[in-house]
PDB file of C-alpha atoms in Angstrom:
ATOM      1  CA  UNK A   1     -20.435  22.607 -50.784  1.00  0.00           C
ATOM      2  CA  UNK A   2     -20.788  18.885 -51.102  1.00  0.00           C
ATOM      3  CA  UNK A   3     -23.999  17.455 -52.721  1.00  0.00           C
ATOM      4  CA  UNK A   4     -25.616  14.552 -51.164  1.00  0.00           C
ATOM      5  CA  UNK A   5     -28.361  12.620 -53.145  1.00  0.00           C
ATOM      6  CA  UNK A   6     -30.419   9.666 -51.041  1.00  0.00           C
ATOM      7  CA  UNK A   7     -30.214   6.664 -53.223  1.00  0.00           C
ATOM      8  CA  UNK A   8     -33.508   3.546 -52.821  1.00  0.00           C
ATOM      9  CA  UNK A   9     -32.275   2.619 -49.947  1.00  0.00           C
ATOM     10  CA  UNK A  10     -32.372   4.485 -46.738  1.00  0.00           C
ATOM     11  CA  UNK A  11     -28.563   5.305 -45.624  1.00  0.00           C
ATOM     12  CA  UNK A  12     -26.946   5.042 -48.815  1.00  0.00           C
ATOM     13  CA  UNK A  13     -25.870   8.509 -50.668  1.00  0.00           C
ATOM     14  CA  UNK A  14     -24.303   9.381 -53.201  1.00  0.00           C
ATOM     15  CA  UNK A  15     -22.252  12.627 -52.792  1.00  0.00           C
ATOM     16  CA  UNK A  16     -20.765  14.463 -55.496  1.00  0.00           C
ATOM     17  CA  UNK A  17     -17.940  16.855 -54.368  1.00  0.00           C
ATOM     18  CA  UNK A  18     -17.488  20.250 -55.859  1.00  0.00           C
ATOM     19  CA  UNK A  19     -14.403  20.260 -58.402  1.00  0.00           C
ATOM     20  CA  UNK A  20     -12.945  23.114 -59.386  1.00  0.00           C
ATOM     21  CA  UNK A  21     -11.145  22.930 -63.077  1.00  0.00           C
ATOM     22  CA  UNK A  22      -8.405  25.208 -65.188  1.00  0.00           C
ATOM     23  CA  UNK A  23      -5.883  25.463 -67.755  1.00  0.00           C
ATOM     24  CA  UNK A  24      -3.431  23.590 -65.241  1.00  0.00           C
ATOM     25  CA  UNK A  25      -6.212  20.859 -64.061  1.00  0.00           C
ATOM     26  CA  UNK A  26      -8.603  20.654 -60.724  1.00  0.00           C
ATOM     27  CA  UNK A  27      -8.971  20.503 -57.851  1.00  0.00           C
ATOM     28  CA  UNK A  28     -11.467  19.260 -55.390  1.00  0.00           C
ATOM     29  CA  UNK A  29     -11.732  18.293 -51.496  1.00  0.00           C
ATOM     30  CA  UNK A  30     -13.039  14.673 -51.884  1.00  0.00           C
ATOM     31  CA  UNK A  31     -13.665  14.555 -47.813  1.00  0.00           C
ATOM     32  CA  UNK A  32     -13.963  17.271 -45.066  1.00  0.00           C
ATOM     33  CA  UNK A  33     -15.362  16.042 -41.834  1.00  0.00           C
ATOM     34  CA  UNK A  34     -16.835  19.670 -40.977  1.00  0.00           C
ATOM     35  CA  UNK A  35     -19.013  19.747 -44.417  1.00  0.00           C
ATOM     36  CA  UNK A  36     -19.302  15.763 -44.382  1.00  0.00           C
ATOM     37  CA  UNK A  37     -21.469  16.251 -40.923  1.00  0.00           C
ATOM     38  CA  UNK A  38     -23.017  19.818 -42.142  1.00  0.00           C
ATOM     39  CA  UNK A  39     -24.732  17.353 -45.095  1.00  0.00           C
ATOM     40  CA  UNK A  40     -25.837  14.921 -41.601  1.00  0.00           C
ATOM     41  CA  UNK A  41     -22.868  13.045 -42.038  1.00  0.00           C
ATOM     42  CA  UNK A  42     -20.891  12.401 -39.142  1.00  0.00           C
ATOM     43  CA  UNK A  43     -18.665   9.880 -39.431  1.00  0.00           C
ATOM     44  CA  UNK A  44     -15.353   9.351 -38.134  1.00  0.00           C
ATOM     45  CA  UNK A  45     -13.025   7.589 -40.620  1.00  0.00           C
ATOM     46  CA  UNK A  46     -10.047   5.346 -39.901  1.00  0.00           C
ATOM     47  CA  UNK A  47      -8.542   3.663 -42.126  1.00  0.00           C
ATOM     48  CA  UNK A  48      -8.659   3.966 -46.434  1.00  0.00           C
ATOM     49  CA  UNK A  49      -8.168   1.375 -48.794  1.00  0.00           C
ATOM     50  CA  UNK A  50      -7.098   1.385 -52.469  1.00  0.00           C
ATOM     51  CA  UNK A  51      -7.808  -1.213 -55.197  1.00  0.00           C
ATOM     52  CA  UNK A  52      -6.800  -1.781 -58.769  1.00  0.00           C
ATOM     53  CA  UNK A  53      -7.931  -3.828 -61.316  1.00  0.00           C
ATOM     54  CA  UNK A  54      -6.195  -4.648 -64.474  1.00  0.00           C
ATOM     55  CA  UNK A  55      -9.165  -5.641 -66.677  1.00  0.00           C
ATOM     56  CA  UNK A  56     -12.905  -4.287 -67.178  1.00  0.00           C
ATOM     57  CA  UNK A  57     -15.284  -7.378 -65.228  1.00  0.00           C
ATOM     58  CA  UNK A  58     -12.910  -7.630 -62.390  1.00  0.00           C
ATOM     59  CA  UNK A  59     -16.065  -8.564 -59.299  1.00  0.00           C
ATOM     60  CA  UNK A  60     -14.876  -7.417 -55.872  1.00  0.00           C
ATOM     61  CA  UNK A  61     -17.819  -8.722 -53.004  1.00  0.00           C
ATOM     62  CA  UNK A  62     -20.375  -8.768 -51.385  1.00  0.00           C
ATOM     63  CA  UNK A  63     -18.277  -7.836 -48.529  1.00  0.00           C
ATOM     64  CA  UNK A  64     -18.721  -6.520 -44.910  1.00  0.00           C
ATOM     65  CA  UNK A  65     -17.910  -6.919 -41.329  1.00  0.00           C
ATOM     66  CA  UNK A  66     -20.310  -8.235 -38.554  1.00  0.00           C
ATOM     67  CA  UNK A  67     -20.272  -5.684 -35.381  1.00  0.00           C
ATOM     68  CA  UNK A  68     -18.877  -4.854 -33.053  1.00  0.00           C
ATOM     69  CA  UNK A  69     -16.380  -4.301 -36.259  1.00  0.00           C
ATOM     70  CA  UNK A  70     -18.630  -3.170 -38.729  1.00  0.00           C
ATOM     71  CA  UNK A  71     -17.777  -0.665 -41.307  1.00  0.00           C
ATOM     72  CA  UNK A  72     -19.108   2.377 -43.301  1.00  0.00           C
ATOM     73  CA  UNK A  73     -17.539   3.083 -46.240  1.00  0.00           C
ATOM     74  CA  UNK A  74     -16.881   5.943 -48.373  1.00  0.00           C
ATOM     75  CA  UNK A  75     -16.195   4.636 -51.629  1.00  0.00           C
ATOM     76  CA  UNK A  76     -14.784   6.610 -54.707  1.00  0.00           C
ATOM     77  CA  UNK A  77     -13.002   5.705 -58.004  1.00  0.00           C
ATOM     78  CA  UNK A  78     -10.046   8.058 -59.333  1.00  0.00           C
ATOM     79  CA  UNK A  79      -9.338   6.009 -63.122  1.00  0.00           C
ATOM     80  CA  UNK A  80     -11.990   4.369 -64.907  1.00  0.00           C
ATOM     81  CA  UNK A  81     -15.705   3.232 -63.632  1.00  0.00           C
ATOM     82  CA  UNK A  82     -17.413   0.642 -61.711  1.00  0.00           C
ATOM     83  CA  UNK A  83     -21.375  -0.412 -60.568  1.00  0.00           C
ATOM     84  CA  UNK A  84     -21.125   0.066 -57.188  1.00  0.00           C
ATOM     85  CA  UNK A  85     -23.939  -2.553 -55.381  1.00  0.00           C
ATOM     86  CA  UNK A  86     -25.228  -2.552 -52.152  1.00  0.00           C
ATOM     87  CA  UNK A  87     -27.411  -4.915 -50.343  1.00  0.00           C
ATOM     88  CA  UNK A  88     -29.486  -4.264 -47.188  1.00  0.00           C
ATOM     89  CA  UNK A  89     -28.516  -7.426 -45.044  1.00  0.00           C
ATOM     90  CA  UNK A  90     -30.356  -5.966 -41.659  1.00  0.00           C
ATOM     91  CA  UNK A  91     -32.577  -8.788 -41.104  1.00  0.00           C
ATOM     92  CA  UNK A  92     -35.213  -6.403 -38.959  1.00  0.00           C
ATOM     93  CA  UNK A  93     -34.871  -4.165 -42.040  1.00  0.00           C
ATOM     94  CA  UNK A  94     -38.069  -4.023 -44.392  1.00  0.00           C
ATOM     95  CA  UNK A  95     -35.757  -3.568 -47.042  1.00  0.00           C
ATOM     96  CA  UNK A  96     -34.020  -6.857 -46.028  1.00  0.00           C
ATOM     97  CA  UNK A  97     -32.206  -8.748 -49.434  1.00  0.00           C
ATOM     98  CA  UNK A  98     -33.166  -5.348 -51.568  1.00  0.00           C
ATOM     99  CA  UNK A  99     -29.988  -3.963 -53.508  1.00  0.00           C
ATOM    100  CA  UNK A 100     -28.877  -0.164 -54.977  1.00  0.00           C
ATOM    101  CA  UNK A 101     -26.153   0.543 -57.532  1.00  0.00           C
ATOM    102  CA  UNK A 102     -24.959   3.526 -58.571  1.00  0.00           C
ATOM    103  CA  UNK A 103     -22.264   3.698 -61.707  1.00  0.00           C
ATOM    104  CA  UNK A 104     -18.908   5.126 -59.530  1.00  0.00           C
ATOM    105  CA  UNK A 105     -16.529   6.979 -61.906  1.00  0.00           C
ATOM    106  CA  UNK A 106     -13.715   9.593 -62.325  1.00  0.00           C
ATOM    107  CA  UNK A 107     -15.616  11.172 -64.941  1.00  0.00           C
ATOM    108  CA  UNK A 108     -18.462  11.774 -62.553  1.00  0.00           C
ATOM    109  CA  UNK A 109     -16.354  12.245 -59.701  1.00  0.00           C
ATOM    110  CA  UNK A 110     -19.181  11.230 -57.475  1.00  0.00           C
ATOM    111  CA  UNK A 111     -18.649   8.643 -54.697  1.00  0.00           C
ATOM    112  CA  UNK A 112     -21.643   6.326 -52.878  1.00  0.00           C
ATOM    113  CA  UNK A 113     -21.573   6.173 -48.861  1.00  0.00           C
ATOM    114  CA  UNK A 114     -22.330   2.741 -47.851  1.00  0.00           C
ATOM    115  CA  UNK A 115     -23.523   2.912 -44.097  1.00  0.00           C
ATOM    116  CA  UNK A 116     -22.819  -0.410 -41.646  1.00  0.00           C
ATOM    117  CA  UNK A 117     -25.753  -3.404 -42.102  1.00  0.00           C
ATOM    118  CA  UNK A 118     -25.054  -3.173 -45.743  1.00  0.00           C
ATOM    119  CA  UNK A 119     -22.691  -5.863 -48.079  1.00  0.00           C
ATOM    120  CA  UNK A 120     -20.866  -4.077 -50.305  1.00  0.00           C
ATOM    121  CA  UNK A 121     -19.253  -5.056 -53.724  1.00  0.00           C
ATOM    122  CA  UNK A 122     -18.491  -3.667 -57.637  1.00  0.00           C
ATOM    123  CA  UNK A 123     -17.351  -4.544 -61.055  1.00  0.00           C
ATOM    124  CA  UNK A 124     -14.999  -2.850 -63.316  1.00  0.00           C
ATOM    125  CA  UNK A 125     -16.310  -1.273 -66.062  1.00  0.00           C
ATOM    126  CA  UNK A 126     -13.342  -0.149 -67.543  1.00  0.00           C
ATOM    127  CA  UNK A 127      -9.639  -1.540 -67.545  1.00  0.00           C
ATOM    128  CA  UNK A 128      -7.164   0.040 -65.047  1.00  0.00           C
ATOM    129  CA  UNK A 129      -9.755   1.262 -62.778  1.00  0.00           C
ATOM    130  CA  UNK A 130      -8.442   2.590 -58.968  1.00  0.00           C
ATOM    131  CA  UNK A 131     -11.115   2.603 -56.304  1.00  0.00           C
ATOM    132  CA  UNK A 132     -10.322   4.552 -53.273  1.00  0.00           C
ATOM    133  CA  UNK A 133     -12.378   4.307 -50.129  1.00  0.00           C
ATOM    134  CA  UNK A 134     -12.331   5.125 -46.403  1.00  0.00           C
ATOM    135  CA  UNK A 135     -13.707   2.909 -43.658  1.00  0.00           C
ATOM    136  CA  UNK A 136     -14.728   3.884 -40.390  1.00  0.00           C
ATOM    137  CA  UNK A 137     -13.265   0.459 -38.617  1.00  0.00           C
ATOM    138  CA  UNK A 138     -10.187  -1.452 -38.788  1.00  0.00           C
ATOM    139  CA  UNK A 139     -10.282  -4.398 -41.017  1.00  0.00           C
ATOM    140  CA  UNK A 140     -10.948  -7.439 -38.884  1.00  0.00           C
ATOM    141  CA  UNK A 141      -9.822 -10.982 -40.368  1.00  0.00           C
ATOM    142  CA  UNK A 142     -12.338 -12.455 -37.505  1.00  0.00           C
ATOM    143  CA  UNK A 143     -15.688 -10.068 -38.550  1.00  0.00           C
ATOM    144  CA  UNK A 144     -15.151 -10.291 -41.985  1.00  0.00           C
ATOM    145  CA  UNK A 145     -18.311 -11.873 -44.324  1.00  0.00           C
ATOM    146  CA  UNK A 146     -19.285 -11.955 -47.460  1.00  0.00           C
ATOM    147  CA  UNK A 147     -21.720 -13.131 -49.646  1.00  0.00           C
ATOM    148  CA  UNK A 148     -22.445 -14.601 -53.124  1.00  0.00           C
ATOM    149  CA  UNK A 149     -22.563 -11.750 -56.031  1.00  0.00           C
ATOM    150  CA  UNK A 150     -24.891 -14.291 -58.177  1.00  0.00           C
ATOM    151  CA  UNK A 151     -27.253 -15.376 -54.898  1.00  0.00           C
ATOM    152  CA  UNK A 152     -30.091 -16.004 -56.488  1.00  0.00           C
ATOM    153  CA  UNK A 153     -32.641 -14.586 -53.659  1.00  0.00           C
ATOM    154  CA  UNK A 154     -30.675 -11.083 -54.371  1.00  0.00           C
ATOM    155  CA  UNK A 155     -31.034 -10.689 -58.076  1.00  0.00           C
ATOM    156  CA  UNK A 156     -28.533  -8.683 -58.634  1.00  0.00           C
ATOM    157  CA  UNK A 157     -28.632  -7.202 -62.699  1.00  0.00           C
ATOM    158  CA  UNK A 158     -24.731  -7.270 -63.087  1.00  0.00           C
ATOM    159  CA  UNK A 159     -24.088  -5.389 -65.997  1.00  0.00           C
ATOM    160  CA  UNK A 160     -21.522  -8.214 -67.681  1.00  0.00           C
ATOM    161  CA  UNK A 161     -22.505 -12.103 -68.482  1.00  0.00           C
ATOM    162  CA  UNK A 162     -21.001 -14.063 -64.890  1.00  0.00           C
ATOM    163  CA  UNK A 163     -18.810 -16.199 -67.148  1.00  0.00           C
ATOM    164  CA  UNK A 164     -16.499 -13.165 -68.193  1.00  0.00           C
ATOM    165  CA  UNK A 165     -16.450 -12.060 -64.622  1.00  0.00           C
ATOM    166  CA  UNK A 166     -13.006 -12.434 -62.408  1.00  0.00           C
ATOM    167  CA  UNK A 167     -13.194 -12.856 -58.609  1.00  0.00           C
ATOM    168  CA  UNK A 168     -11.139 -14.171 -56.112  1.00  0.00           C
ATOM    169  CA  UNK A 169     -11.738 -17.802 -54.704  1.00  0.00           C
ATOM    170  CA  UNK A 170     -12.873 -16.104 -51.365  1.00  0.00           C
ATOM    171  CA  UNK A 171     -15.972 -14.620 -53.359  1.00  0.00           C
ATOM    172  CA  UNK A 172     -16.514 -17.298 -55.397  1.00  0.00           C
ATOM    173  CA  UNK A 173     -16.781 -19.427 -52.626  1.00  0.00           C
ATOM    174  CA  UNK A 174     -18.643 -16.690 -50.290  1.00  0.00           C
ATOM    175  CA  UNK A 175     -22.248 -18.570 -48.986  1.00  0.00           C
ATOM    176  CA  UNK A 176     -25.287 -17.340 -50.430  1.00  0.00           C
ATOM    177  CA  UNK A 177     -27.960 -15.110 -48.013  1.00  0.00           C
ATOM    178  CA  UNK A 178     -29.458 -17.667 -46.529  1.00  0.00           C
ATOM    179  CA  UNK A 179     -26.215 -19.161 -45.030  1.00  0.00           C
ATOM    180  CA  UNK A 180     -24.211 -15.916 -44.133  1.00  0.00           C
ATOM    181  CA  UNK A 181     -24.116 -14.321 -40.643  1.00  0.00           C
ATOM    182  CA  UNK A 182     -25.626 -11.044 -41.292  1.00  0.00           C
ATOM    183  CA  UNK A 183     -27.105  -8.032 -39.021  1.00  0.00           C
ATOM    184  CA  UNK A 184     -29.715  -8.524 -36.854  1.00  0.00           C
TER     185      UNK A 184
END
């Protein structure tokens, strides 16, 4: 049975999946839709992605999509580690600019569920990590947001100086808080 662990903010878990090891290796059901919404989970999944980065400090976000294409994701890594973050951008939200991480790794084999109303990003921790994660909408050129990983109204405690981080010019570029569309 899947473990599911509530993390500060409300809608963001981290679920560790049972794995089941011998001489020859493991094995372990990362996702099963009938034991996913046994644990309150019901979500239906549509699409997965599958990143790699080269070198440890590679920054991918804040990302997310406004509705009606917005996303939940179901984020794990299968080589090396990354700080997953996650920022409440629901402006009704009392938790409204407030972030989570969670360190995401194949040693841990745990993975963080990052429900709609949230931006989403990591950094590599190691080199040669893969992140793998499923996403309950369609990628939408139109939708997609993001928003600065170094806004200062966030605060996020990356765990590498900013200078040694690589992003793309998208996310370098991405507006701070203030300026985004976000959730209502």
């Amino acid at each position: 049975m899947i473990e599911v662990r509530p993390l500060a903010l409300e809608g963001v878990l981290e679920i560790l999946p049972p794995k089941f090891g011998d001489d020859r290796g493991f094995f372990s059901e990362t996702y099963n839709a009938e034991r996913f919404a046994a644990a309150g989970i019901a979500l239906q999944f549509v699409q997965d992605n599958h990143s790699f980065s080269a070198a440890k400090g590679v920054l991918r976000g804040l990302h997310y999509q406004l509705p009606p294409r917005a996303q939940d994701k179901l984020v794990r890594v299968v080589k090396g580690s990354i700080l997953d973050v996650v920022v409440d951008i629901r402006k009704s939200s009392p938790t409204f600019g407030k972030w989570v991480s969670l360190e995401v790794s194949a040693a841990k084999w745990n993975q963080i569920l990052v429900p709609k109303g949230f931006a989403h990003g990591f950094v590599t921790l190691e080199e040669n990590t893969e992140v793998i994660y499923k996403v309950t909408d369609y990628y939408s050129p139109q939708h997609d947001r993001g928003i600065r990983f170094d806004d200062p109204s966030i605060g996020i405690d990356w765990p590498l100086e900013a200078s040694t981080l690589q992003l793309s010019d998208k996310d370098r570029k991405a507006p701070l808080l203030d300026g985004s569309d976000i959730f209502p």
